[in-house]
Coordinates of C-alpha atoms and ligand atoms in Angstrom, one line a residue:
X1 CA 8.8 18.8 -3.9
X2 CA 12.4 18.7 -5.2
X3 CA 13.3 15.7 -7.3
X4 CA 16.5 15.2 -5.2
X5 CA 14.2 13.8 -2.6
X6 CA 12.9 11.0 -4.8
X7 CA 15.7 8.4 -4.1
X8 CA 15.1 8.6 -0.4
X9 CA 11.4 8.3 -0.8
X10 CA 11.9 5.3 -3.0
X11 CA 14.2 3.7 -0.4
X12 CA 11.4 3.9 2.2
X13 CA 8.8 2.6 -0.3
X14 CA 11.1 -0.4 -1.1
X15 CA 11.6 -1.1 2.6
X16 CA 7.8 -0.9 3.2
X17 CA 7.1 -3.1 0.1
X18 CA 9.6 -5.7 1.2
X19 CA 8.1 -5.7 4.7
X20 CA 4.6 -6.3 3.5
X21 CA 5.9 -8.8 1.0
X22 CA 7.4 -10.8 3.9
X23 CA 4.0 -11.0 5.6
X24 CA 2.5 -12.2 2.3
X25 CA 5.1 -15.0 1.9
X26 CA 4.5 -16.1 5.5
X27 CA 0.7 -16.3 5.0
X28 CA 0.4 -17.7 1.5
X29 CA -0.4 -21.3 2.6
X30 CA -2.1 -20.4 5.8
X31 CA -5.9 -20.0 6.4
X32 CA -6.7 -16.4 5.9
X33 CA -9.3 -14.3 7.8
X34 CA -11.8 -12.9 5.3
X35 CA -13.2 -9.5 6.2
X36 CA -15.6 -9.2 3.3
X37 CA -16.5 -11.0 0.2
X38 CA -18.8 -10.5 -2.7
X39 CA -19.4 -12.3 -6.0
X40 CA -16.2 -11.2 -7.7
X41 CA -14.0 -10.1 -4.9
X42 CA -12.5 -11.0 -1.5
X43 CA -11.1 -8.6 1.2
X44 CA -8.7 -10.1 3.7
X45 CA -7.7 -9.1 7.1
X46 CA -4.1 -9.3 5.8
X47 CA -4.8 -6.6 3.3
X48 CA -5.5 -4.3 6.2
X49 CA -2.5 -5.5 8.2
X50 CA -0.2 -5.0 5.3
X51 CA -1.5 -1.5 4.6
X52 CA -1.0 -0.6 8.3
X53 CA 2.6 -1.9 8.2
X54 CA 3.3 0.0 5.1
X55 CA 1.7 3.2 6.4
X56 CA 3.6 2.9 9.7
X57 CA 7.0 2.7 7.9
X58 CA 6.3 5.5 5.4
X59 CA 4.9 7.8 8.1
X60 CA 8.0 7.2 10.3
X61 CA 10.2 8.3 7.4
X62 CA 8.0 11.0 5.9
X63 CA 5.4 12.1 8.5
X64 CA 3.8 14.8 6.3
X65 CA 2.8 12.6 3.4
X66 CA -0.7 11.0 3.5
X67 CA -1.6 7.6 2.1
X68 CA -4.3 6.9 -0.5
X69 CA -4.7 3.2 -0.2
X70 CA -7.0 0.4 -1.2
X71 CA -7.7 -0.3 2.5
X72 CA -8.3 3.3 3.6
X73 CA -7.9 6.9 2.4
X74 CA -6.4 9.7 4.5
X75 CA -8.6 12.6 3.6
X76 CA -5.6 14.9 3.1
X77 CA -4.8 13.1 -0.2
X78 CA -7.0 15.4 -2.2
X79 CA -5.0 18.6 -1.3
X80 CA -1.6 17.4 -0.2
X81 CA 1.5 18.5 -2.1
X82 CA 2.5 14.8 -2.3
X83 CA 0.8 11.5 -1.5
X84 CA 1.5 7.8 -1.3
X85 CA -0.7 5.6 -3.4
X86 CA -0.7 2.1 -2.0
X87 CA -2.1 -1.3 -2.8
X88 CA -0.9 -3.6 0.0
X89 CA -1.9 -6.8 -1.9
X90 CA -2.6 -6.4 -5.5
X91 CA -4.0 -9.8 -6.6
X92 CA -5.9 -10.4 -3.4
X93 CA -8.1 -13.1 -4.9
X94 CA -5.1 -15.0 -6.1
X95 CA -3.4 -14.7 -2.8
X96 CA -6.6 -15.7 -0.9
X97 CA -6.6 -18.9 -2.9
X98 CA -2.9 -19.6 -2.3
X99 CA -1.9 -18.7 -5.9
X100 CA 1.5 -17.1 -5.7
X101 CA 0.9 -14.2 -8.1
X102 CA 0.3 -11.0 -6.2
X103 CA 2.3 -7.9 -5.4
X104 CA 2.8 -4.9 -3.2
X105 CA 2.4 -1.6 -5.1
X106 CA 3.5 1.8 -3.8
X107 CA 3.7 5.0 -5.7
X108 CA 4.6 8.6 -4.7
X109 CA 2.5 11.2 -6.5
X110 CA 3.1 15.0 -6.5
X111 CA 0.5 17.6 -7.1
X112 CA 0.8 19.4 -10.5
X113 CA -2.0 22.0 -10.8
X114 CA -5.3 20.2 -10.3
X115 CA -3.8 16.7 -10.9
X116 CA -1.3 14.4 -9.4
X117 CA 1.7 12.9 -11.3
X118 CA 3.6 9.7 -10.3
X119 CA 7.2 10.4 -9.5
X120 CA 8.3 7.2 -7.8
X121 CA 7.0 3.6 -8.4
X122 CA 7.8 0.4 -6.6
X123 CA 6.2 -3.0 -7.2
X124 CA 7.3 -6.0 -5.3
X125 CA 6.4 -9.7 -6.0
X126 CA 7.4 -11.5 -2.9
X127 CA 6.9 -15.0 -4.4
X128 CA 9.4 -14.4 -7.2
X129 CA 11.5 -11.9 -5.2
X130 CA 11.2 -9.5 -8.1
X131 CA 11.4 -5.8 -7.3
X132 CA 10.5 -3.3 -10.0
X133 CA 11.4 0.3 -9.4
X134 CA 11.2 3.6 -11.2
X135 CA 11.9 7.3 -10.6
X136 CA 10.5 9.7 -13.2
X137 CA 13.0 10.5 -15.9
X138 CA 15.3 7.6 -15.2
X139 CA 15.3 4.0 -16.6
X140 CA 13.0 1.4 -15.0
X141 CA 14.8 -1.4 -13.1
X142 CA 14.1 -5.0 -12.1
X143 CA 16.2 -6.1 -9.1
X144 CA 18.5 -3.2 -10.0
X145 CA 18.9 -4.0 -13.7
X146 CA 17.6 -1.8 -16.5
X147 CA 14.5 -3.2 -18.3
X148 CA 12.8 -2.3 -21.5
X149 CA 9.4 -3.0 -23.1
X150 CA 9.3 -5.7 -25.8
X151 CA 10.2 -5.0 -29.5
X152 CA 7.4 -7.1 -30.8
X153 CA 6.0 -5.4 -33.9
X154 CA 2.5 -6.6 -34.3
X155 CA -0.5 -7.8 -32.4
X156 CA -0.4 -11.2 -34.1
X157 CA 2.8 -12.1 -32.2
X158 CA 1.9 -10.4 -29.0
X159 CA 0.8 -11.5 -25.6
X160 CA -1.9 -9.1 -24.3
X161 CA -3.1 -9.3 -20.7
X162 CA -6.6 -8.4 -19.8
X163 CA -8.0 -7.4 -16.4
X164 CA -11.5 -8.2 -15.3
X165 CA -12.5 -5.8 -12.6
X166 CA -15.1 -6.5 -9.9
X167 CA -18.4 -5.0 -11.2
X168 CA -20.8 -6.7 -13.6
X169 CA -20.7 -3.6 -15.8
X170 CA -16.9 -3.8 -16.2
X171 CA -17.1 -7.5 -16.9
X172 CA -19.8 -6.9 -19.6
X173 CA -17.7 -4.1 -21.0
X174 CA -14.5 -6.3 -21.3
X175 CA -16.1 -9.5 -22.7
X176 CA -16.5 -8.2 -26.3
X177 CA -13.0 -6.8 -26.1
X178 CA -11.8 -10.3 -25.1
X179 CA -13.8 -11.9 -28.0
X180 CA -12.2 -9.5 -30.5
X181 CA -8.6 -9.7 -29.2
X182 CA -8.5 -13.4 -28.6
X183 CA -8.5 -13.9 -32.4
X184 CA -6.0 -11.2 -33.1
X185 CA -3.2 -11.9 -30.7
X186 CA -0.9 -14.8 -30.0
X187 CA -2.2 -15.3 -26.5
X188 CA -4.5 -13.6 -24.0
X189 CA -3.4 -13.7 -20.4
X190 CA -5.7 -13.1 -17.4
X191 CA -3.4 -13.2 -14.4
X192 CA -5.2 -11.3 -11.7
X193 CA -2.7 -8.7 -10.6
X194 CA -2.8 -5.4 -12.5
X195 CA 0.5 -4.2 -10.9
X196 CA 2.3 -7.3 -12.1
X197 CA 0.6 -7.1 -15.6
X198 CA 2.1 -3.6 -15.9
X199 CA 5.6 -4.6 -14.8
X200 CA 5.4 -7.6 -17.2
X201 CA 4.7 -5.1 -20.0
X202 CA 7.6 -3.0 -18.7
X203 CA 10.1 -5.8 -19.0
X204 CA 8.8 -7.3 -22.2
X205 CA 7.1 -10.4 -21.0
X206 CA 3.7 -9.0 -22.1
X207 CA 3.2 -6.6 -25.0
X208 CA 0.0 -5.0 -23.8
X209 CA -2.4 -4.7 -20.9
X210 CA -6.0 -3.5 -21.1
X211 CA -8.6 -3.1 -18.4
X212 CA -11.7 -1.1 -17.7
X213 CA -12.7 0.0 -14.2
X214 CA -9.3 -0.3 -12.6
X215 CA -8.5 1.6 -9.4
X216 CA -5.6 4.1 -9.1
X217 CA -3.8 2.1 -6.4
X218 CA -3.6 -1.0 -8.7
X219 CA -1.8 0.9 -11.5
X220 CA 0.0 4.1 -10.2
X221 CA 3.4 2.5 -9.5
X222 CA 3.3 0.0 -12.4
X223 CA 2.3 2.8 -14.8
X224 CA 5.4 4.8 -14.1
X225 CA 7.5 1.7 -14.4
X226 CA 6.0 1.1 -17.9
X227 CA 6.7 4.7 -18.9
X228 CA 10.3 4.6 -17.7
X229 CA 10.8 1.3 -19.6
X230 CA 9.7 3.0 -22.9
X231 CA 6.0 1.9 -23.0
X232 CA 2.6 3.5 -23.3
X233 CA 0.5 3.9 -20.1
X234 CA -2.8 5.7 -20.7
X235 CA -5.2 5.7 -17.8
X236 CA -8.5 7.3 -18.9
X237 CA -10.7 9.0 -16.3
X238 CA -14.2 7.6 -15.5
X239 CA -17.1 9.2 -13.6
X240 CA -15.8 7.7 -10.4
X241 CA -12.9 9.2 -8.5
X242 CA -9.7 7.0 -8.6
X243 CA -11.2 4.6 -11.2
X244 CA -9.8 4.4 -14.7
X245 CA -9.9 2.6 -18.0
X246 CA -6.5 1.5 -19.0
X247 CA -4.5 1.0 -22.2
X248 CA -0.8 0.0 -21.8
X249 CA 1.6 -1.4 -24.3
X250 CA 5.1 -1.5 -25.8
X251 CA 4.4 1.6 -27.9
X252 CA 4.9 -0.3 -31.2
X253 CA 1.6 -2.1 -31.1
X254 CA -0.3 0.9 -29.7
X255 CA -2.4 1.8 -32.8
X256 CA -3.2 -1.8 -33.6
X257 CA -4.2 -2.6 -30.0
X258 CA -6.4 0.5 -29.7
X259 CA -8.1 -0.4 -33.0
X260 CA -8.8 -3.9 -31.8
X261 CA -10.2 -2.6 -28.5
X262 CA -12.4 -0.1 -30.4
X263 CA -13.6 -2.9 -32.7
X264 CA -14.4 -5.1 -29.6
X265 CA -16.4 -2.3 -28.0
X266 CA -18.3 -1.7 -31.2
X267 CA -19.1 -5.5 -31.3
X268 CA -20.4 -5.2 -27.7
X269 CA -22.6 -2.2 -28.6
X270 CA -24.3 -4.1 -31.5
Ligands
IPD1 C1 -7.4 -6.3 -8.6 C2 -6.3 -6.9 -9.5 C3 -6.9 -7.5 -10.7 C4 -7.7 -6.4 -11.5 C5 -8.8 -5.8 -10.6 C6 -8.1 -5.3 -9.3 P1 -6.9 -6.2 -5.9 O1 -6.8 -5.7 -7.5 O2 -5.4 -5.9 -9.8 O3 -5.9 -7.9 -11.6 O4 -8.3 -7.0 -12.6 O5 -9.4 -4.8 -11.3 O6 -9.1 -4.7 -8.5 O7 -8.3 -6.0 -5.5 O8 -6.4 -7.6 -5.9 O9 -6.0 -5.3 -5.2

């Protein structure tokens, strides 16, 4: 796919994200239909409706590009030249409880050999009306203005966000990391939306973000936005398809953060 197509792909992704964001705003304080719930997660009917609305708009503009989404996977995504990676509501549990911290996340990925690389990223927070965008090789933007990761030089003055995924294993995995980091950083933040944690690293509000067991649709768009803002975005593969461990930071604290995570994991293994 030619890079000259990326701006028009981004335009559609922005329109789709704004459309789904409008639905989220409308429903924040309303009673929501729950399709499924388990101990650490909730799935709403609105997740499905938002993904449908996004898919409709993207398919109208780019009929040949399949969608890999939290609420359904088009089987063509494993072989297509390009694919959309969509989380219609990232931060569903926040949203379900009426907490206005959730976002729409849409990435365009292009096949490179056996893997896919993100070329376009859009994250939209409908409650703050903040739109983060990136096209590979260009600066990351927040509402059209260039953004950059923080310049904080050490972990001691940093805010590091942690994500706690849904499985007991990933919670058990992250708790020792929490116990280690909480003593080394200025503040830990657990906000409940991976896409927003990444964009907050991209524009310097946070200095790092760490999670284990995160899904591709939560992080694909935000990851490119972090990279285009000068930060480190390192998703590690796991045994499960589309599931990753994640290290993200402002680049300056990279070594210190990784060492602290390793120390936390070692503490957990004892
Ligand atoms: C979740 C959020 C949360 C992260 C979980 C994700 P969802 O996504 O991003 O911050 O810790 O791992 O699953 O389910 O709200 O789209």
